[in-house]
Amino acid sequence: MTTADEREHRDRCAISGIGTTDYSRNSGRTDLTLAMQASLAAIGDAGLTAADIDGIVSCDMNLVRTNDLIHTMRLDNVEYWGEVGPGGVAPAGMVGQAVAAVRAGLAKNVLVYRALNGRSGRRYGQAPPSATVEKVGGNGSYDEFFAPYGMNTPGQIFGMVARRHMIEYGTNEKELGAIPIACRNRALTNPGAQMHGRPLTMDDYLAARWISDPLRLFDFCLETDGAAAVIVTSTERAKDGPKPPALIRAIAQGSPPRPQPGQQFPILWRDSITDGSAQAAARTLYRRAGMGPDDIQVAQLYDCFSITVLLQLEDFGFCAKGEGGPFAASGAIELGGRLPINTGGGHLSEGYIHGMGHIVEGVKQIRGESTGQVEGAQTCLVTSTALPPGSALILKAA
Amino acid sequence: MSTAVDTTAVVTPRSLPFTDDLDTGGFFAAAARGELAVCACGSCGAVLHAPTAYCAACGAWAAEWRVVAGTGTLYSWTVVEHQTHPAFPVPFTLVLVALDDEPVRLVGHLPGRPDLEVGQQMRARFDTRDDGTVVPDWEPA
């Protein structure tokens, strides 16, 4: 039940500035330089200077600390900072923490950033740091139940989840393939996308090599060097800025009961591995927003893998449970369809900035500036929901 | 949270479980006796999976290890084709087995690309690694 208190943040804050670096396989720059470039771009986009930034929210997986930016960018007036995790399920929650700070009067202009050399540095698709340790597990990781069998990358988890979804609901590979193809189609009109200029057909998708069956190469997101940042402020201040404000209608974090302990692999111990974590975040988000799926015209859905998107189409109520495959394959997720998704190309084809790029693209849709613009888009769903408990938000035109 | 990456670190040639964790070590102690065991509450009987010292169902701190039959059904699987760890040459299949007698699932490893069917019967076996650690694993029954 919606309480008066939780309606308090509705439309009261906005994103007033966005900034990214280029997205590449080898940035030739440190994480710190990437973070600063995106942050400076966002600050300028908001019509602000370093002196105006009084709050910072980081992601727990950023190597760049908030004090790194405070020091190197001369953010001399910071009076609030925070951190949200874990990793890719943080971004909407990071914006949410900024909203909470603004609403509490703890900050006026909050910088929210994510930076990583995800291709030239640590690559999440390779064996993780635990693979450099001979005896794996313990300390609440539960890796001892997974790593000794050869399970040590996220793709293997999602391969099992995708197989189970096919078993339970009859989802097939062409339905899954419709998702990377839609994201690639959006990248074709986005010159900033890593996969710009490289069309992807269903034949290409099916012929590509297996990674973790039933997932193939194009079911996996890119690995990217880059950074993205946004500025969160009050709606009143955003309206004074140079760009149209993207109002934050509502934000939510949510978890199913008994989601998993440890980081990711114990997700396979849940009662159901095809009920996404997003269901909980979706319920809370729509309740706080006073909206439902019918109010959403466009969505930026966290796409570490194709199957992640498919689950979210179900979990956010755009189709019935189990119907994500037919919905994706129907054309609904392409421009002109019921719910265009990932309109800059997403993680699958634009660049993998762990969900922060999706927030930037959502703001572009609200401003009418997207390279894959949905005509007349007034509300955009942006998700940071993969398998661990995550977050989501709705952006709205003023 | 420090996620500093040592880019000179070398991936180990083999991958063994840490068997001395205070919450999970009982699993491997049972395996060393040739038994498959799950963690359960000694007070109310509820299964505690993931293994933990606390029972949220009844509030007791009475976790113990309960021997199970060692049989289960295949819940899901994935065939790994992309090489990531030298200890596990591709192709191999990761299986997820649901125990017959307790609400617990466990992961196992099968070499290659065996023909599998959801729900097929699986049985536990015990794999002695080259350092003597006994690790439960799974195979088609």
XYZ file of C-alpha atoms in Angstrom:
539
model
C 0.000 0.000 0.000
C 1.341 3.387 -0.967
C 1.977 5.611 2.004
C 1.988 9.377 1.850
C 5.655 9.278 2.831
C 6.784 7.170 -0.074
C 4.952 9.425 -2.509
C 7.080 12.309 -1.246
C 9.876 11.766 -3.735
C 7.581 11.439 -6.756
C 8.664 13.906 -9.434
C 10.493 16.009 -6.827
C 13.990 15.292 -8.154
C 15.364 15.219 -11.660
C 18.452 14.377 -13.640
C 19.811 17.704 -14.877
C 23.018 16.558 -16.562
C 24.432 13.499 -18.278
C 27.905 12.644 -19.513
C 29.826 9.699 -20.902
C 33.193 8.934 -22.388
C 33.558 7.119 -25.684
C 33.095 3.357 -25.321
C 35.940 1.173 -26.548
C 37.965 -2.002 -26.047
C 41.034 -0.092 -24.962
C 40.583 3.377 -23.572
C 44.272 4.059 -23.050
C 43.285 5.890 -19.874
C 43.002 5.065 -16.194
C 39.655 4.476 -14.529
C 40.178 7.832 -12.806
C 40.586 9.706 -16.091
C 37.480 7.990 -17.476
C 35.480 8.893 -14.363
C 36.602 12.505 -14.527
C 35.810 12.851 -18.211
C 32.267 11.560 -17.771
C 31.771 13.590 -14.595
C 33.026 16.844 -16.133
C 30.750 16.271 -19.108
C 27.748 15.703 -16.834
C 28.528 18.752 -14.706
C 28.841 20.946 -17.796
C 25.698 19.447 -19.312
C 23.824 20.482 -16.168
C 25.103 24.051 -16.534
C 27.129 23.679 -13.331
C 30.745 23.909 -12.214
C 32.793 21.780 -9.822
C 31.950 24.199 -7.026
C 28.257 23.339 -7.356
C 28.735 19.621 -6.680
C 28.024 18.976 -3.018
C 27.219 15.274 -3.159
C 28.678 12.156 -4.793
C 27.329 8.611 -5.054
C 29.629 5.801 -6.192
C 29.132 2.137 -7.036
C 30.819 -0.448 -4.820
C 32.615 -1.871 -7.836
C 34.100 1.442 -8.953
C 37.851 1.408 -8.513
C 37.630 5.222 -8.456
C 36.740 6.352 -4.939
C 34.679 9.419 -4.127
C 37.746 11.050 -2.547
C 39.669 10.476 -5.795
C 37.175 12.737 -7.556
C 36.951 15.195 -4.681
C 40.727 15.590 -4.821
C 41.457 15.512 -8.513
C 38.465 17.484 -9.751
C 38.664 19.986 -6.902
C 35.142 19.267 -5.718
C 35.727 21.525 -2.736
C 32.147 21.723 -1.465
C 31.159 18.080 -1.033
C 29.089 17.504 2.097
C 27.526 14.149 1.234
C 28.734 10.921 -0.280
C 27.470 7.428 -0.481
C 27.928 4.081 -2.184
C 25.470 1.519 -3.505
C 25.960 -2.015 -4.729
C 26.426 -4.596 -5.790
C 27.869 -3.697 -9.162
C 25.409 -3.593 -12.028
C 22.267 -3.758 -9.904
C 23.268 -0.473 -8.273
C 22.719 2.403 -10.762
C 19.013 3.090 -10.246
C 19.671 2.629 -6.529
C 22.593 5.067 -6.772
C 20.237 7.662 -8.252
C 17.822 6.748 -5.465
C 20.431 7.462 -2.816
C 21.076 10.828 -4.473
C 17.321 11.540 -4.423
C 17.211 10.697 -0.722
C 20.131 13.056 -0.034
C 18.516 15.893 -1.968
C 15.124 15.343 -0.338
C 16.743 15.311 3.109
C 18.540 18.574 2.381
C 21.957 16.931 2.639
C 23.016 17.927 -0.867
C 21.779 20.046 -3.765
C 23.625 18.674 -6.813
C 24.745 15.057 -6.604
C 27.200 13.482 -9.010
C 26.499 9.787 -9.664
C 29.205 7.905 -11.594
C 30.448 4.547 -12.848
C 33.809 4.029 -14.555
C 35.649 0.892 -15.600
C 38.234 -0.453 -17.989
C 36.071 -3.525 -18.458
C 37.896 -4.802 -21.527
C 41.514 -3.730 -21.197
C 41.440 -4.237 -17.415
C 39.529 -6.813 -15.382
C 37.227 -8.702 -17.738
C 34.155 -10.139 -16.018
C 33.880 -12.849 -18.660
C 37.147 -14.413 -17.680
C 37.720 -16.440 -14.571
C 37.329 -14.224 -11.516
C 39.935 -13.343 -8.865
C 38.864 -16.476 -6.969
C 40.522 -18.445 -9.762
C 43.898 -17.186 -8.607
C 43.327 -18.881 -5.261
C 43.732 -22.631 -5.081
C 41.262 -23.285 -2.257
C 38.137 -21.402 -3.233
C 35.280 -20.354 -1.034
C 34.489 -19.727 2.601
C 33.849 -16.383 4.265
C 30.232 -16.346 3.189
C 30.983 -16.597 -0.527
C 29.719 -20.198 -0.894
C 32.076 -20.439 -3.891
C 33.198 -23.801 -2.490
C 29.945 -25.272 -3.841
C 30.500 -23.936 -7.365
C 34.088 -23.132 -8.337
C 35.514 -26.652 -7.824
C 33.110 -27.889 -10.504
C 34.187 -25.299 -13.047
C 31.452 -22.759 -12.366
C 33.177 -19.401 -12.101
C 31.644 -16.881 -14.525
C 28.199 -15.227 -14.621
C 27.535 -16.543 -18.131
C 27.431 -20.080 -16.794
C 24.735 -19.135 -14.268
C 22.643 -17.457 -16.932
C 23.131 -20.457 -19.222
C 21.473 -22.629 -16.568
C 18.709 -20.049 -16.080
C 18.054 -19.840 -19.819
C 17.942 -23.635 -20.095
C 15.432 -23.781 -17.249
C 13.245 -21.087 -18.859
C 13.215 -23.142 -22.063
C 12.237 -26.218 -20.049
C 9.466 -24.498 -18.070
C 7.979 -22.304 -20.803
C 9.148 -23.626 -24.162
C 11.211 -20.520 -24.917
C 13.347 -21.131 -27.999
C 16.611 -19.785 -29.346
C 15.070 -17.522 -31.983
C 12.951 -15.812 -29.344
C 16.076 -15.267 -27.269
C 17.927 -14.015 -30.360
C 15.336 -11.316 -31.031
C 16.733 -9.422 -28.061
C 20.369 -8.962 -29.145
C 19.083 -8.240 -32.649
C 16.846 -5.416 -31.393
C 19.737 -3.941 -29.400
C 22.020 -4.193 -32.439
C 19.433 -2.440 -34.597
C 19.479 0.495 -32.201
C 23.285 0.563 -32.309
C 23.176 0.940 -36.087
C 21.783 4.462 -35.659
C 24.012 5.337 -32.677
C 27.492 6.422 -33.803
C 28.711 6.140 -30.188
C 27.839 2.472 -29.944
C 30.675 -0.051 -30.025
C 28.731 -2.195 -32.481
C 27.781 0.720 -34.740
C 28.093 -0.279 -38.394
C 27.841 -4.028 -37.688
C 24.366 -5.388 -38.490
C 23.278 -8.622 -36.830
C 20.852 -11.001 -38.545
C 19.155 -14.057 -37.059
C 21.449 -16.249 -39.193
C 24.473 -14.431 -37.723
C 23.061 -14.900 -34.233
C 22.419 -18.639 -34.654
C 25.746 -19.310 -36.376
C 27.843 -17.627 -33.693
C 29.886 -19.764 -31.326
C 28.486 -21.230 -28.126
C 29.737 -19.775 -24.865
C 27.596 -21.560 -22.294
C 24.826 -23.453 -24.052
C 22.067 -22.386 -24.614
C 23.772 -18.986 -24.716
C 25.866 -17.990 -27.695
C 28.286 -15.154 -28.339
C 25.651 -12.512 -29.039
C 23.628 -13.428 -25.959
C 26.474 -11.944 -23.939
C 27.026 -8.233 -23.393
C 30.106 -6.367 -24.484
C 33.129 -5.750 -22.316
C 33.835 -2.025 -22.357
C 36.290 0.618 -21.277
C 34.319 3.731 -20.432
C 32.414 5.813 -17.919
C 29.010 7.414 -17.477
C 27.757 9.973 -14.989
C 24.596 11.915 -14.164
C 23.726 14.868 -11.939
C 20.716 14.551 -9.633
C 19.093 17.645 -8.188
C 15.699 19.001 -7.221
C 13.143 19.406 -10.001
C 13.028 23.162 -9.307
C 16.784 23.536 -9.805
C 16.731 21.256 -12.857
C 14.092 23.423 -14.496
C 16.510 26.344 -14.244
C 19.205 24.369 -16.067
C 20.030 24.511 -19.758
C 18.475 21.143 -20.661
C 14.954 19.763 -20.244
C 14.863 17.977 -16.892
C 14.233 14.246 -16.713
C 12.006 13.966 -13.673
C 12.579 10.977 -11.446
C 9.029 9.731 -11.019
C 10.015 7.042 -8.562
C 12.819 4.724 -7.634
C 12.848 1.335 -5.961
C 15.138 -1.367 -4.755
C 13.683 -4.788 -4.187
C 14.471 -8.346 -3.309
C 12.522 -11.566 -3.428
C 12.421 -13.561 -0.195
C 15.608 -15.645 0.253
C 17.285 -14.183 -2.848
C 20.689 -15.777 -2.286
C 23.581 -15.377 0.071
C 27.013 -14.816 -1.406
C 27.457 -12.938 -4.651
C 25.839 -14.705 -7.597
C 26.217 -18.463 -7.877
C 23.868 -19.302 -4.967
C 21.056 -17.766 -7.044
C 20.823 -21.307 -8.418
C 19.554 -22.371 -4.970
C 16.425 -20.191 -5.119
C 12.995 -21.837 -5.116
C 12.647 -20.732 -8.733
C 15.543 -19.666 -10.934
C 13.219 -18.220 -13.578
C 11.390 -15.818 -11.292
C 13.644 -12.806 -11.629
C 14.611 -10.556 -8.778
C 12.990 -7.775 -10.753
C 9.497 -8.793 -9.651
C 10.069 -7.316 -6.206
C 11.637 -4.093 -7.526
C 8.847 -3.776 -10.110
C 6.077 -4.056 -7.514
C 7.656 -1.431 -5.297
C 8.469 0.851 -8.232
C 4.980 0.853 -9.733
C 3.448 1.318 -6.286
C 5.663 4.315 -5.534
C 5.132 5.767 -9.023
C 1.386 5.241 -9.042
C 1.901 3.741 -12.499
C 1.801 0.402 -14.258
C 3.390 -1.126 -17.340
C 0.778 0.551 -19.561
C 2.228 3.928 -18.577
C 5.684 3.062 -19.923
C 6.471 3.928 -23.558
C 10.139 2.956 -23.683
C 12.491 0.964 -21.481
C 16.209 0.621 -20.880
C 16.454 -2.925 -19.515
C 19.622 -4.214 -17.904
C 21.033 -6.564 -20.530
C 24.107 -8.367 -19.246
C 22.608 -11.272 -21.202
C 19.663 -11.721 -23.547
C 17.903 -13.932 -20.985
C 18.111 -11.142 -18.392
C 16.004 -8.920 -20.658
C 13.517 -11.695 -21.321
C 12.925 -12.196 -17.607
C 12.438 -8.456 -17.070
C 9.832 -8.192 -19.843
C 7.847 -10.664 -17.724
C 8.785 -9.294 -14.311
C 7.878 -5.690 -15.146
C 4.521 -6.830 -16.449
C 4.847 -6.163 -20.170
C 3.767 -9.727 -20.851
C 2.639 -12.713 -18.821
C 5.101 -14.919 -16.952
C 6.668 -17.309 -19.440
C 5.660 -15.200 -22.450
C 8.861 -13.156 -22.669
C 10.071 -15.139 -25.675
C 7.013 -14.650 -27.906
C 6.796 -11.006 -26.785
C 10.417 -10.364 -27.773
C 10.030 -12.170 -31.075
C 6.832 -10.298 -32.004
C 8.598 -7.061 -32.858
C 7.275 -5.395 -29.712
C 10.773 -4.431 -28.551
C 11.796 -2.733 -31.809
C 11.139 0.924 -32.666
C 7.487 1.248 -33.575
C 6.600 -1.696 -31.350
C 4.739 -1.698 -28.069
C 7.903 -1.283 -25.981
C 11.125 -0.255 -27.719
C 14.046 -1.251 -25.546
C 17.673 -0.252 -25.140
C 17.390 2.477 -27.691
C 21.116 3.294 -27.779
C 22.078 -0.356 -28.173
C 22.287 -1.387 -24.538
C 25.005 -3.512 -22.990
C 24.598 -5.929 -25.839
C 25.586 -3.427 -28.532
C 26.333 0.074 -27.212
C 28.689 -0.520 -24.284
C 28.742 -2.143 -20.859
C 28.961 0.493 -18.183
C 27.195 -1.737 -15.685
C 23.819 -0.069 -16.074
C 24.823 3.585 -15.785
C 24.651 4.038 -19.563
C 20.999 2.957 -19.414
C 20.216 5.883 -17.127
C 21.923 8.256 -19.582
C 19.948 6.808 -22.508
C 16.716 7.095 -20.513
C 17.380 10.800 -20.002
C 18.030 11.221 -23.728
C 14.631 9.671 -24.480
C 12.907 12.113 -22.134
C 14.791 15.011 -23.717
C 13.927 13.847 -27.222
C 17.629 13.479 -28.028
C 18.057 9.733 -28.454
C 19.550 8.281 -31.617
C 16.699 5.767 -31.353
C 14.046 8.256 -30.291
C 10.591 6.974 -29.467
C 8.228 9.618 -30.736
C 6.348 11.333 -27.970
C 8.008 9.332 -25.183
C 6.878 10.757 -21.856
C 7.964 8.026 -19.473
C 10.949 5.705 -19.595
C 11.634 2.722 -17.360
C 15.314 2.179 -16.525
C 16.314 -1.003 -14.770
C 19.307 -2.215 -12.814
C 17.842 -5.656 -12.228
C 19.753 -8.789 -13.130
C 19.627 -11.784 -10.795
C 20.814 -10.375 -7.454
C 18.299 -8.056 -5.719
C 18.379 -4.837 -7.695
C 16.878 -1.463 -8.456
C 14.845 0.389 -11.046
C 13.468 3.845 -11.718
C 10.998 5.655 -13.943
C 11.930 8.901 -15.694
C 9.250 11.298 -16.835
C 9.046 14.456 -18.904
C 8.213 17.610 -16.967
C 34.693 -2.567 -0.846
C 38.126 -3.084 -2.331
C 38.018 -4.611 -5.763
C 41.594 -3.796 -6.620
C 42.743 -6.170 -9.312
C 46.213 -7.705 -9.350
C 46.792 -7.873 -13.080
C 49.885 -10.021 -12.609
C 48.038 -12.768 -10.735
C 48.110 -16.171 -12.333
C 45.113 -18.451 -12.542
C 45.781 -21.615 -10.540
C 46.112 -24.906 -12.383
C 43.533 -26.590 -10.186
C 40.464 -25.494 -8.228
C 39.697 -27.011 -4.855
C 37.084 -26.097 -2.272
C 37.983 -24.350 0.959
C 36.823 -27.043 3.392
C 37.360 -25.413 6.778
C 34.661 -22.750 6.777
C 32.821 -22.821 10.093
C 29.409 -22.757 8.375
C 30.036 -25.014 5.363
C 32.926 -27.288 6.392
C 30.562 -30.046 7.552
C 29.625 -30.708 3.915
C 33.197 -31.681 3.114
C 33.735 -33.493 6.398
C 30.780 -35.708 5.479
C 32.161 -36.176 1.968
C 35.439 -37.385 3.452
C 33.348 -40.125 5.141
C 31.697 -40.969 1.827
C 28.447 -39.275 2.843
C 26.397 -36.548 1.226
C 24.997 -34.260 3.907
C 22.957 -31.065 4.085
C 22.770 -28.489 6.851
C 19.587 -28.589 8.929
C 18.190 -27.121 12.135
C 18.624 -29.461 15.083
C 15.678 -27.841 16.810
C 12.865 -27.676 14.236
C 14.306 -29.811 11.450
C 14.186 -27.163 8.714
C 16.841 -27.445 6.027
C 19.348 -24.589 6.153
C 20.541 -24.140 2.602
C 22.746 -22.236 2.146
C 24.450 -23.727 5.204
C 24.307 -21.308 8.087
C 24.365 -21.341 11.883
C 20.952 -19.645 12.321
C 17.459 -20.987 11.656
C 15.162 -18.136 10.633
C 12.145 -20.444 10.834
C 12.406 -21.066 14.581
C 15.197 -18.745 15.761
C 17.463 -21.516 16.996
C 21.235 -21.648 16.700
C 21.281 -25.432 16.428
C 22.587 -26.220 12.934
C 23.744 -29.759 12.287
C 24.542 -31.955 9.287
C 21.971 -34.464 8.062
C 23.013 -37.327 5.781
C 20.892 -37.624 2.637
C 20.336 -40.441 0.161
C 22.625 -39.087 -2.525
C 20.027 -39.266 -5.271
C 18.339 -36.444 -7.159
C 16.864 -35.304 -10.430
C 18.364 -33.048 -13.081
C 16.911 -29.530 -12.726
C 18.988 -27.681 -15.307
C 22.370 -27.673 -16.981
C 24.650 -25.692 -19.274
C 27.320 -26.900 -21.667
C 30.401 -24.733 -21.232
C 32.167 -24.202 -24.551
C 34.201 -21.105 -23.763
C 37.472 -21.765 -21.950
C 37.987 -19.682 -18.816
C 39.916 -21.790 -16.261
C 42.737 -24.211 -17.144
C 41.558 -26.688 -14.505
C 38.382 -27.232 -16.527
C 39.032 -27.847 -20.227
C 36.011 -27.291 -22.442
C 33.632 -28.727 -23.405
C 32.124 -29.754 -20.101
C 28.648 -29.689 -18.640
C 27.602 -28.081 -15.385
C 24.568 -29.810 -13.917
C 22.165 -28.569 -11.275
C 20.657 -31.448 -9.332
C 17.609 -31.255 -7.053
C 17.909 -33.741 -4.187
C 15.122 -36.337 -3.954
C 14.799 -36.152 -0.181
C 15.486 -32.522 0.747
C 14.756 -29.100 -0.850
C 18.373 -28.574 -1.832
C 20.114 -28.235 -5.179
C 23.772 -28.933 -5.810
C 26.030 -28.276 -8.794
C 28.092 -30.981 -10.464
C 30.476 -31.439 -13.367
C 30.252 -33.886 -16.267
C 32.918 -34.022 -18.970
C 31.950 -33.286 -22.554
C 28.417 -32.853 -23.884
C 26.374 -35.794 -22.595
C 22.778 -36.283 -23.714
C 20.661 -35.017 -20.850
C 16.966 -34.749 -20.134
C 15.339 -32.618 -17.467
C 14.139 -34.702 -14.536
C 16.457 -37.611 -15.202
C 17.738 -39.501 -12.193
C 21.170 -38.530 -10.929
C 23.328 -40.019 -8.196
C 26.085 -38.572 -6.092
C 29.634 -39.822 -6.355
C 32.730 -38.816 -4.456
C 35.708 -37.409 -6.299
C 39.058 -37.520 -4.521
C 41.162 -34.648 -5.835
C 44.914 -34.984 -6.127
C 45.531 -33.309 -2.774
C 43.209 -35.759 -1.019
C 40.191 -33.426 -0.743
C 36.974 -35.375 -1.291
C 34.416 -33.413 -3.316
C 30.848 -34.659 -3.921
C 29.873 -34.710 -7.590
C 27.034 -36.030 -9.734
C 26.480 -38.454 -12.577
C 23.507 -39.925 -14.416
C 22.114 -42.815 -12.396
